[in-house]
CSV table of C-alpha atoms in Angstrom, one decimal:
chain,number,residue,atom,x,y,z
A,1419,MET,CA,3.2,-33.4,-12.4
A,1420,PRO,CA,3.5,-30.1,-14.3
A,1421,ALA,CA,0.2,-29.4,-12.6
A,1422,THR,CA,1.2,-29.9,-8.8
A,1423,GLU,CA,3.3,-27.4,-9.7
A,1424,THR,CA,1.3,-24.5,-10.9
A,1425,SER,CA,-0.7,-25.7,-7.8
A,1426,GLN,CA,1.9,-24.8,-6.9
A,1427,GLU,CA,3.3,-21.5,-7.8
A,1428,ARG,CA,-0.2,-20.5,-7.3
A,1429,SER,CA,-0.6,-21.5,-3.0
A,1430,ARG,CA,2.9,-19.4,-2.7
A,1431,THR,CA,0.4,-16.5,-5.6
A,1432,GLY,CA,-2.0,-16.2,-3.5
A,1433,THR,CA,-0.4,-17.0,0.0
A,1434,LEU,CA,1.4,-13.7,-1.0
A,1435,GLY,CA,-1.1,-11.6,-2.2
A,1436,ARG,CA,-2.4,-12.5,1.5
A,1437,VAL,CA,0.7,-11.4,3.5
A,1438,LEU,CA,0.5,-8.0,1.0
A,1439,ILE,CA,-3.1,-6.6,1.6
A,1440,THR,CA,-2.7,-7.6,4.7
A,1441,VAL,CA,0.4,-5.0,5.5
A,1442,TYR,CA,-1.3,-2.9,3.8
A,1443,LEU,CA,-4.3,-3.2,6.1
A,1444,ILE,CA,-2.4,-2.7,9.0
A,1445,LEU,CA,-0.8,0.1,7.7
A,1446,ALA,CA,-4.2,1.3,6.4
A,1447,LEU,CA,-5.2,1.5,10.5
A,1448,ALA,CA,-1.9,2.4,11.6
A,1449,ALA,CA,-1.7,5.7,9.4
A,1450,THR,CA,-5.1,7.4,9.2
A,1451,MET,CA,-5.6,6.0,13.1
A,1452,ARG,CA,-2.5,8.0,13.8
A,1453,ALA,CA,-2.9,11.1,11.4
A,1454,ILE,CA,-6.5,11.2,12.7
A,1455,TYR,CA,-5.3,11.7,16.5
A,1456,GLN,CA,-2.6,14.1,15.6
A,1457,ILE,CA,-4.9,15.8,13.7
A,1458,VAL,CA,-7.4,16.8,16.2
A,1459,ALA,CA,-4.9,16.9,19.1
A,1460,LYS,CA,-1.7,18.9,17.9
A,1461,PHE,CA,-2.5,20.1,14.0
A,1462,ASP,CA,-1.4,23.6,14.2
A,1463,GLU,CA,2.8,21.7,15.7
A,1464,ALA,CA,2.6,20.1,12.2
A,1465,PRO,CA,-0.1,20.7,10.1
A,1466,LEU,CA,2.1,19.7,6.6
A,1467,ALA,CA,3.2,16.7,8.4
A,1468,TYR,CA,-0.5,15.7,9.1
A,1469,SER,CA,-2.2,15.7,6.1
A,1470,LEU,CA,0.1,14.5,4.8
A,1471,SER,CA,-0.4,11.2,6.9
A,1472,LEU,CA,-3.4,11.4,6.7
A,1473,LEU,CA,-3.8,12.0,3.0
A,1474,SER,CA,-0.7,8.1,3.0
A,1475,GLY,CA,-3.8,6.7,5.4
A,1476,VAL,CA,-6.8,7.3,3.0
A,1477,VAL,CA,-3.9,5.8,-0.5
A,1478,TYR,CA,-3.3,2.9,1.5
A,1479,ILE,CA,-6.8,1.9,2.2
A,1480,VAL,CA,-8.0,3.5,-1.8
A,1481,ALA,CA,-4.9,0.5,-2.5
A,1482,THR,CA,-5.8,-2.2,-0.4
A,1483,VAL,CA,-8.9,-2.2,-0.9
A,1484,ALA,CA,-8.1,-2.0,-5.0
A,1485,LEU,CA,-6.1,-5.1,-4.1
A,1486,VAL,CA,-8.3,-6.8,-3.2
A,1487,ARG,CA,-10.6,-6.8,-5.6
A,1488,ARG,CA,-7.8,-6.3,-8.4
A,1489,ARG,CA,-10.6,-6.9,-11.5
A,1490,GLY,CA,-11.1,-4.5,-14.4
A,1491,VAL,CA,-11.4,-0.6,-12.8
A,1492,TRP,CA,-9.6,-2.1,-9.2
A,1493,ARG,CA,-6.9,-2.9,-11.3
A,1494,THR,CA,-5.8,0.9,-12.7
A,1495,VAL,CA,-7.4,2.0,-9.2
A,1496,ALA,CA,-4.6,-0.2,-7.8
A,1497,TRP,CA,-2.2,1.4,-10.5
A,1498,VAL,CA,-2.9,4.8,-9.8
A,1499,ALA,CA,-3.0,4.1,-6.4
A,1500,LEU,CA,0.6,2.2,-6.3
A,1501,VAL,CA,2.1,4.7,-8.0
A,1502,PHE,CA,1.0,7.5,-6.2
A,1503,GLU,CA,2.2,6.3,-3.2
A,1504,LEU,CA,5.9,5.3,-3.9
A,1505,THR,CA,6.2,9.3,-5.6
A,1506,GLY,CA,5.1,10.2,-2.1
A,1507,VAL,CA,7.9,8.2,-0.2
A,1508,LEU,CA,10.1,9.0,-3.3
A,1509,VAL,CA,9.1,12.6,-3.1
A,1510,VAL,CA,8.2,14.3,0.7
A,1511,GLY,CA,11.6,11.8,2.0
A,1512,THR,CA,13.5,13.5,-0.2
A,1513,LEU,CA,12.0,16.3,0.9
A,1514,SER,CA,12.7,15.6,4.7
A,1515,PHE,CA,16.1,15.2,4.5
A,1516,ALA,CA,16.5,18.6,2.1
A,1517,ALA,CA,14.1,20.7,4.0
A,1518,PRO,CA,13.8,19.2,7.1
A,1519,GLU,CA,11.5,22.8,7.9
A,1520,LEU,CA,8.7,21.7,6.7
A,1521,PHE,CA,9.0,18.4,8.6
A,1522,ALA,CA,8.2,19.1,12.3
A,1523,HIS,CA,7.5,16.5,12.8
A,1524,ASP,CA,7.7,13.5,11.0
A,1525,SER,CA,5.4,12.7,8.4
A,1526,VAL,CA,3.8,8.1,7.6
A,1527,TRP,CA,6.8,8.8,3.7
A,1528,SER,CA,9.1,10.9,5.7
A,1529,HIS,CA,13.2,9.9,6.1
A,1530,PHE,CA,11.9,6.6,3.5
A,1531,GLY,CA,9.0,5.7,6.2
A,1532,SER,CA,12.1,5.3,8.4
A,1533,GLY,CA,9.4,5.2,11.9
A,1534,TYR,CA,7.6,2.8,9.9
A,1535,LEU,CA,11.0,0.4,9.4
A,1536,PHE,CA,10.9,1.5,5.9
A,1537,VAL,CA,7.2,-0.6,4.4
A,1538,PRO,CA,6.1,2.6,3.1
A,1539,LEU,CA,8.7,2.3,0.9
A,1540,VAL,CA,8.9,-1.0,0.4
A,1541,LEU,CA,4.7,-1.6,-0.2
A,1542,PRO,CA,4.0,-0.4,-3.0
A,1543,VAL,CA,7.2,-2.0,-5.2
A,1544,LEU,CA,6.3,-5.1,-3.4
A,1545,GLY,CA,2.3,-4.4,-4.4
A,1546,MET,CA,3.6,-3.6,-8.2
A,1547,ILE,CA,5.7,-6.4,-9.3
A,1548,TRP,CA,2.5,-8.6,-6.8
A,1549,LEU,CA,0.3,-6.9,-9.0
A,1550,ARG,CA,2.4,-7.3,-12.8
A,1551,GLY,CA,1.6,-10.6,-12.0
A,1552,ARG,CA,-1.6,-11.3,-11.0
A,1553,PRO,CA,-3.8,-13.4,-14.2
A,1554,GLY,CA,-6.5,-10.5,-15.4
A,1555,PRO,CA,-9.5,-10.3,-14.9
A,1556,ALA,CA,-10.9,-13.9,-17.6
A,1557,ASP,CA,-8.0,-16.3,-15.8
A,1558,GLU,CA,-9.9,-18.3,-13.6
A,1559,SER,CA,-7.9,-19.3,-11.3
A,1560,ASP,CA,-7.2,-16.0,-8.5
A,1561,PRO,CA,-7.0,-17.8,-5.7
A,1562,ILE,CA,-8.0,-14.8,-3.1
A,1563,ALA,CA,-11.2,-14.0,-4.6
A,1564,PRO,CA,-12.6,-17.1,-6.3
A,1565,GLU,CA,-16.1,-15.0,-5.7
A,1566,GLU,CA,-15.9,-12.0,-7.9
A,1567,ARG,CA,-15.8,-15.1,-10.7
A,1568,ARG,CA,-19.4,-14.9,-10.0
C-alpha cells in the first residue's frame, strides 16, 4: 500500500510540474513576442516598460529551461531566475503604483502582473515551492525527465 501512495504522490507532483512548466512556457512566449513587437513598433512611446517586458520574457525563457532541466547547475539557475522574477514583479509592481509616470504603458510586471491575471506574481512563488519539493540530483524517481538520468 505505501508503494501506491508514493506512486500517486509522484504522479501528482509530476503533473503539477508539467502544468507549471507549461504555464511558464506560455508566459515566456507571450511576454517575449509582445515585447519584441512593442520594441520594434513603438519603443519611443514607453522604452522602460517595453525593455522590462523583454527582460521578463527572457527571464521566463531561462526559468522554463531551468525548471525542465533542474539538475546540477540548472537547479541553481532555476532558483536565481525565480528569485529575480519575483523581485522584478514586486519592484516594478510597486513602482507602477508609486511612480506611474515611469510607465507610460504597462510592462508584464506592472501592477504586479495584473495585465496577465497576476500570473507573474504567483508563478515564481509556485515555482519555488515546487522546486524546493523536487528530488535532488541523486534521486531516480523524477517523473518528468528520466532521460536525463542516462
